[in-house]
XYZ file of C-alpha atoms in Angstrom:
496
model
C 155.569 151.922 113.395
C 153.321 153.103 110.568
C 153.353 156.814 109.825
C 150.457 158.941 110.992
C 147.927 159.896 108.347
C 145.543 162.829 108.015
C 141.956 162.012 107.103
C 138.713 163.967 107.247
C 135.180 163.652 108.569
C 132.587 163.917 105.803
C 129.303 165.064 107.297
C 126.194 165.507 105.182
C 123.757 167.547 107.300
C 123.730 170.245 104.675
C 121.316 172.714 103.146
C 123.229 172.716 99.853
C 124.668 169.266 99.341
C 127.277 168.613 96.695
C 126.972 165.452 94.677
C 128.863 162.711 96.532
C 130.853 162.008 93.368
C 132.045 165.632 93.402
C 133.116 165.238 97.026
C 135.005 162.027 96.265
C 136.846 163.841 93.472
C 137.632 166.612 95.970
C 139.130 164.046 98.350
C 141.210 162.464 95.605
C 142.427 165.797 94.222
C 143.670 166.659 97.713
C 145.238 163.193 98.118
C 143.085 162.488 101.177
C 143.104 158.711 101.487
C 141.086 158.284 104.687
C 137.541 159.450 105.344
C 135.132 158.996 108.224
C 131.368 159.119 107.704
C 128.691 158.982 110.370
C 126.352 156.419 108.853
C 126.156 154.170 105.805
C 124.407 156.476 103.343
C 124.081 154.372 100.167
C 124.586 157.411 97.910
C 127.855 158.236 99.657
C 129.091 154.646 99.703
C 128.303 154.151 96.019
C 130.354 157.253 95.225
C 133.308 155.763 97.121
C 133.336 152.539 95.098
C 136.690 152.082 93.397
C 138.110 155.299 94.868
C 140.858 153.600 96.866
C 139.923 155.757 99.862
C 139.907 153.964 103.211
C 136.553 154.449 104.928
C 135.281 154.443 108.499
C 131.513 153.960 108.469
C 129.292 154.587 111.464
C 126.504 152.910 113.391
C 124.243 155.704 114.717
C 123.589 155.608 118.452
C 119.901 154.966 117.835
C 120.738 151.622 116.217
C 122.819 150.286 119.098
C 119.848 148.796 120.950
C 118.721 146.608 118.050
C 122.252 145.509 117.166
C 122.998 144.648 120.787
C 119.913 142.479 121.220
C 119.892 140.461 118.012
C 122.604 138.571 116.171
C 120.262 138.412 113.191
C 119.938 142.209 113.174
C 123.716 142.488 113.337
C 124.165 140.040 110.456
C 121.608 141.961 108.420
C 123.303 145.293 109.124
C 126.707 143.952 108.024
C 125.207 142.381 104.925
C 123.350 145.540 103.841
C 125.936 148.147 104.831
C 129.324 146.456 104.558
C 129.568 143.372 102.363
C 127.169 144.860 99.803
C 129.793 147.501 98.993
C 133.020 145.551 99.395
C 134.782 143.054 97.201
C 137.219 143.665 94.367
C 136.975 147.258 93.200
C 134.427 148.116 95.876
C 134.519 150.373 98.928
C 137.565 149.911 101.146
C 135.848 149.856 104.543
C 138.503 149.596 107.271
C 136.626 150.639 110.414
C 133.108 150.529 111.787
C 132.418 153.141 114.448
C 129.973 151.571 116.876
C 128.051 154.604 118.064
C 129.251 158.186 118.114
C 130.307 159.472 121.537
C 127.752 157.178 123.241
C 129.019 157.989 126.742
C 128.428 161.738 126.698
C 127.306 162.888 130.110
C 124.414 164.706 128.441
C 123.038 161.313 127.306
C 122.669 160.245 130.965
C 123.680 156.662 130.180
C 121.016 156.247 127.483
C 123.228 154.134 125.200
C 125.742 152.802 127.699
C 124.379 149.285 128.156
C 124.153 148.630 124.418
C 127.723 149.321 123.339
C 129.536 146.145 124.420
C 126.797 143.717 123.276
C 126.664 145.534 119.924
C 130.445 145.236 119.604
C 130.327 141.504 120.302
C 127.473 140.865 117.870
C 129.076 142.893 115.096
C 132.421 141.154 115.612
C 130.717 137.780 115.187
C 128.867 139.048 112.126
C 132.144 140.172 110.558
C 133.719 136.816 111.407
C 130.899 134.995 109.638
C 131.739 136.826 106.399
C 135.523 136.517 106.908
C 136.062 140.233 107.514
C 136.864 140.226 111.236
C 140.596 140.614 110.668
C 140.249 143.288 107.966
C 137.599 145.596 109.420
C 138.195 146.910 112.928
C 135.406 147.913 115.293
C 135.951 151.098 117.285
C 133.940 153.262 119.688
C 134.566 156.997 119.153
C 134.505 158.669 122.565
C 134.276 162.284 123.544
C 137.048 163.455 125.829
C 134.572 163.844 128.680
C 134.842 160.047 129.103
C 137.969 160.701 131.174
C 138.929 163.415 133.614
C 141.748 164.823 135.685
C 143.229 168.099 136.810
C 146.623 166.923 135.498
C 147.344 164.605 132.550
C 149.321 162.060 134.586
C 146.322 161.534 136.859
C 143.903 160.843 134.011
C 141.206 158.243 134.645
C 137.927 157.269 133.059
C 134.832 158.549 134.817
C 133.990 156.279 137.758
C 130.648 155.210 136.290
C 132.434 154.187 133.068
C 135.291 152.190 134.585
C 133.631 148.786 134.206
C 132.420 149.280 130.653
C 135.661 150.954 129.564
C 137.614 148.000 130.917
C 135.479 145.721 128.741
C 135.766 147.933 125.673
C 139.513 148.446 125.914
C 140.040 144.719 126.414
C 137.923 144.066 123.320
C 139.830 146.631 121.280
C 143.163 145.171 122.348
C 142.106 141.607 121.550
C 141.047 142.586 118.046
C 143.873 144.966 117.173
C 141.668 148.059 117.197
C 142.740 151.542 118.302
C 141.045 153.739 120.875
C 139.247 156.550 119.035
C 138.777 159.877 120.796
C 137.447 163.274 119.726
C 139.384 166.292 121.009
C 138.260 169.915 120.667
C 140.443 172.594 122.267
C 138.121 175.168 120.669
C 135.270 174.005 122.897
C 137.478 174.446 125.939
C 138.204 178.016 124.870
C 134.595 178.724 123.916
C 133.176 177.305 127.118
C 135.530 178.917 129.630
C 136.396 182.608 129.632
C 139.414 181.858 131.854
C 140.934 179.376 129.412
C 144.201 180.848 128.033
C 143.815 181.395 124.312
C 147.418 180.573 123.443
C 147.133 177.222 125.263
C 144.613 176.122 122.619
C 147.217 176.452 119.849
C 150.689 175.059 119.127
C 152.925 178.127 119.071
C 153.906 178.158 122.725
C 152.112 179.578 125.741
C 152.671 181.731 128.775
C 150.296 179.411 130.647
C 152.100 176.077 130.478
C 150.833 173.255 132.687
C 153.539 171.603 134.774
C 152.855 167.988 135.677
C 155.832 166.647 137.584
C 158.730 166.545 135.145
C 156.419 167.084 132.171
C 155.448 170.481 130.801
C 152.416 170.946 128.555
C 152.270 173.927 126.228
C 149.033 173.070 124.431
C 145.648 171.610 125.293
C 145.790 168.887 122.648
C 148.854 167.212 124.181
C 147.428 167.574 127.667
C 144.157 166.000 126.613
C 145.851 163.160 124.772
C 148.109 162.310 127.708
C 145.119 162.342 130.050
C 143.738 159.529 127.901
C 147.117 157.759 127.868
C 147.150 157.847 131.672
C 143.577 156.534 131.812
C 144.447 153.658 129.477
C 147.588 152.930 131.493
C 145.506 152.560 134.650
C 143.558 149.820 132.861
C 146.761 148.084 131.759
C 146.741 149.257 128.139
C 149.166 152.165 128.152
C 150.567 151.269 124.717
C 147.212 151.034 122.914
C 147.206 152.935 119.596
C 145.090 156.091 119.653
C 143.247 157.586 116.689
C 141.842 161.112 116.824
C 138.368 160.663 115.366
C 137.473 164.355 115.317
C 139.580 167.465 115.778
C 139.329 170.896 114.232
C 138.472 174.568 114.554
C 135.413 176.440 113.216
C 135.679 179.510 111.012
C 132.526 181.444 111.899
C 129.650 181.853 114.321
C 131.500 182.772 117.525
C 134.254 184.930 118.940
C 137.486 183.080 118.196
C 135.931 181.130 115.330
C 137.553 182.678 112.279
C 139.744 181.845 109.308
C 142.998 182.933 110.948
C 142.460 180.868 114.089
C 141.253 177.817 112.165
C 144.273 177.864 109.900
C 146.672 178.332 112.820
C 145.159 175.451 114.775
C 144.795 172.950 111.951
C 148.201 173.663 110.426
C 149.850 173.565 113.833
C 148.161 170.256 114.610
C 149.117 168.684 111.290
C 152.724 169.821 111.575
C 152.971 168.490 115.110
C 151.437 165.094 114.350
C 153.274 164.498 111.081
C 156.488 165.703 112.717
C 156.257 162.683 115.041
C 156.791 164.820 118.124
C 154.427 162.818 120.273
C 153.548 163.924 123.806
C 155.377 163.925 127.152
C 153.911 160.516 128.017
C 154.443 159.201 124.494
C 157.504 161.001 123.105
C 157.974 160.376 119.416
C 154.673 158.487 119.202
C 151.927 160.630 117.643
C 148.328 159.453 117.196
C 148.037 156.672 114.636
C 145.717 158.831 112.499
C 143.817 162.084 112.837
C 140.513 162.890 111.156
C 139.963 166.612 110.757
C 136.510 167.867 111.548
C 135.427 168.570 109.028
C 135.655 168.418 105.268
C 132.687 170.692 104.475
C 130.457 173.155 106.294
C 127.064 171.702 107.237
C 124.406 174.401 107.219
C 121.566 172.288 108.606
C 123.202 171.134 111.834
C 121.675 171.955 115.177
C 123.128 175.094 116.734
C 122.381 174.047 120.312
C 126.118 173.894 121.132
C 126.656 177.265 119.425
C 126.343 179.056 116.097
C 129.836 177.855 115.166
C 128.458 174.344 114.744
C 127.724 174.907 111.053
C 131.198 176.197 110.194
C 133.783 173.478 110.934
C 134.712 172.760 107.315
C 138.148 173.305 105.845
C 136.072 173.790 102.695
C 132.885 175.826 102.406
C 129.624 174.056 101.569
C 130.449 174.268 97.856
C 133.882 172.681 98.152
C 135.951 175.877 98.016
C 139.016 176.038 100.275
C 138.543 178.587 103.047
C 142.221 179.191 103.762
C 145.676 177.897 102.781
C 146.352 174.544 104.436
C 149.062 171.960 103.818
C 147.712 168.555 104.800
C 151.151 167.002 104.423
C 149.818 164.699 101.725
C 151.713 166.086 98.738
C 149.847 169.292 97.900
C 151.094 172.500 99.495
C 147.640 174.044 99.252
C 144.090 172.734 99.205
C 142.503 172.243 95.797
C 138.926 173.377 95.250
C 136.093 171.143 94.104
C 135.902 170.930 90.331
C 132.949 171.590 88.034
C 130.561 172.729 90.760
C 127.294 173.778 89.124
C 126.031 176.978 90.729
C 122.713 178.666 90.255
C 122.855 181.922 88.254
C 124.614 184.878 89.895
C 121.602 186.520 91.455
C 120.594 187.278 95.008
C 117.516 188.238 97.000
C 117.835 191.451 99.022
C 115.635 193.873 100.931
C 113.657 196.178 98.649
C 114.962 199.697 99.399
C 111.701 201.290 98.270
C 109.568 199.476 100.843
C 108.897 200.087 104.523
C 110.810 197.348 106.366
C 109.399 198.005 109.823
C 107.235 194.856 109.712
C 109.946 192.501 108.555
C 110.500 190.533 111.775
C 108.212 187.592 110.973
C 109.784 187.229 107.547
C 113.238 187.250 109.142
C 112.150 184.571 111.590
C 110.851 182.362 108.829
C 113.886 182.826 106.602
C 116.398 182.150 109.363
C 114.346 179.285 110.789
C 114.558 177.532 107.442
C 117.948 178.656 106.151
C 121.266 179.372 107.883
C 121.758 182.859 109.333
C 124.369 181.990 111.958
C 126.980 184.319 110.475
C 124.745 187.265 111.454
C 125.010 186.512 115.141
C 127.479 187.878 117.661
C 130.998 186.883 116.618
C 129.939 185.981 113.086
C 131.516 187.268 109.890
C 128.316 189.131 108.938
C 127.540 190.541 112.378
C 128.409 194.114 111.428
C 126.534 194.636 108.155
C 123.670 196.633 109.666
C 119.928 196.155 109.930
C 119.173 196.271 106.206
C 122.131 194.000 105.513
C 120.785 191.501 108.045
C 117.430 191.464 106.273
C 119.033 190.970 102.875
C 121.259 188.177 104.168
C 118.282 186.337 105.655
C 116.182 186.795 102.517
C 118.997 185.575 100.274
C 119.778 182.537 102.409
C 116.150 181.446 102.118
C 116.012 182.276 98.397
C 119.061 180.124 97.640
C 117.676 177.294 99.778
C 114.568 177.379 97.597
C 116.705 176.997 94.467
C 116.180 180.661 93.533
C 112.441 180.203 93.059
C 111.229 183.720 92.321
C 108.293 183.376 94.731
C 110.706 182.746 97.583
C 112.029 186.313 97.247
C 108.624 187.941 97.622
C 108.238 188.353 101.393
C 105.029 190.350 100.824
C 106.882 192.686 98.503
C 109.764 193.355 100.896
C 112.298 191.383 98.841
C 113.698 191.869 95.367
C 116.107 189.972 93.119
C 119.388 191.657 92.225
C 122.231 190.737 89.893
C 124.759 192.774 91.897
C 126.620 190.747 94.519
C 125.650 192.223 97.924
C 128.585 190.576 99.761
C 130.383 192.943 102.137
C 134.025 192.359 103.098
C 134.291 188.910 104.687
C 130.496 188.548 104.718
C 129.668 186.333 101.774
C 126.146 186.253 100.347
C 126.058 182.746 98.942
C 124.811 181.453 95.616
C 123.412 177.944 95.895
C 124.625 174.899 94.017
C 122.381 173.085 91.581
C 124.314 169.873 92.072
C 122.282 168.692 95.056
C 121.361 165.034 95.099
C 117.989 163.469 95.774
C 118.991 163.171 99.424
C 119.422 166.920 99.841
C 117.527 168.772 102.508
C 113.866 167.681 102.763
C 112.564 171.253 102.947
C 114.703 172.664 100.145
C 111.820 172.996 97.715
C 108.997 174.109 100.012
C 107.878 177.715 99.681
C 106.520 179.406 102.798
C 104.875 182.802 103.038
C 104.137 184.834 106.131
C 101.023 186.875 106.849
C 102.479 189.849 108.670
C 99.128 190.578 110.290
C 99.526 187.397 112.332
C 101.233 188.568 115.481
C 101.664 184.997 116.699
C 103.763 183.788 113.770
C 106.520 181.604 115.208
C 109.948 180.637 113.944
C 110.232 177.475 111.888
C 113.063 175.643 113.637
C 114.536 173.638 110.789
C 117.675 172.808 112.741
C 115.620 171.082 115.437
C 113.919 168.998 112.765
C 117.214 167.973 111.255
C 118.738 167.191 114.632
C 115.819 164.878 115.372
C 116.532 162.955 112.173
C 120.300 162.577 112.508
C 122.878 161.795 115.146
C 125.808 162.405 112.851
C 128.829 164.408 113.837
C 127.077 166.738 116.267
C 129.336 168.492 118.735
C 128.311 167.776 122.323
C 127.618 170.328 125.010
C 130.434 168.811 127.052
C 133.942 169.998 126.399
C 136.950 167.788 126.292
C 139.880 168.214 128.604
C 139.539 169.120 132.270
C 142.874 170.810 132.847
C 143.289 173.342 135.601
C 142.017 175.942 133.109
C 139.091 173.870 131.948
C 135.538 173.576 133.249
C 132.401 171.987 131.840
C 131.151 173.904 128.851
C 128.078 176.020 129.437
C 125.709 176.980 126.670
C 126.269 180.578 125.709
C 123.343 182.813 124.918
C 123.933 184.359 121.522
C 123.057 187.988 121.001
C 119.987 188.367 118.817
C 120.199 190.022 115.437
C 118.950 193.585 115.521
C 116.694 194.441 112.607
């Protein structure tokens, strides 16, 4: 049996996007040899050429319909997005993820009928270019695809039984693993009765007893629920890959550096220690892909403000906390040669009346990322004036420190003194962004404060409409006796 490996998800829905070549160097410096991306971004794939890193590329859900209905479309997709980058010294593409969690209950079956035909067409397309045995097709599923009150009783949702039988048979025939995304954090976030210690790996006072098996953490319980579901279909020995797993560091109660380090290190130690689970003792997942490599400040926050803070590195490639990936380095290594803008920030002008600042705050936070200001965030306690300064600076950095973007009708001013407070970091943007950086990053907006009907610019909604890459679902993962469907939580508004 091959040893388990730790890889990462590399998402790119960012406000401040590092050059892909810088990110590839970051991966190599940290000896990360497996990476999962959510599309086939040419800039990213070109950066991976000759890196030796094994890559899982993705077919977005929105493309499943065309790939399922046309062999020609499938051939074209493989030609443009796979064979164009492979060959000697090229990109080492090992997996193609066909859709991303296409069976989420929140999708109401929107993509369900396209998955199997797309798989079959893509398999034939790979065969026609002699890559069918080298590149494996997989279908990353959210853990809401199966359900049970106890792991041993796990089964796929009734409406998915037929299609899952087809998919699992296909995977087995072609030597592909079952890929699942597991998020104990979402279980904790979505259910106030969920025992906090059950989300981690240090033991619990709320163990789940399932016959002779005892579960002391949600990850094992979730994984064995899938094992039981696969067993019911006759594929109990199918290899399992964890496509996404991680813990956010900001934006919600329980999302912090200490918890993220405890979860990720505990997970890595458990998987690389080959402990397995009660239903698969000594057999850990084939691979795990941490979610995620970098923070993504432009992601939709519909699931929660934490959604922009999953990275083990901050947006600029700086390690957030000590983490041993088990790959040879005891600690994470930071990105090298990151080119920052000058050390200057935009803050509230202390000599001006700030009573009419609300519209400016709405604009700044609608365009930039202010999620750390919200309830549970690392900047939640910096006060009204601090909130204003944080919002102004976030917008100012997004606009590449354009002096006009710190005007706010005279309410803002540029300072050379770092206004960061404790754990609340006022960022300085990176000047290393590529041509595919955020589409609004160079637009300057001003607000007429006499217009009482000025509305928030919802940049995150715009971005979400353009991408279906790596977005956490509203559904949580594992329905244990402590676990219920995740409900959207209303975040407390920032007081200014």
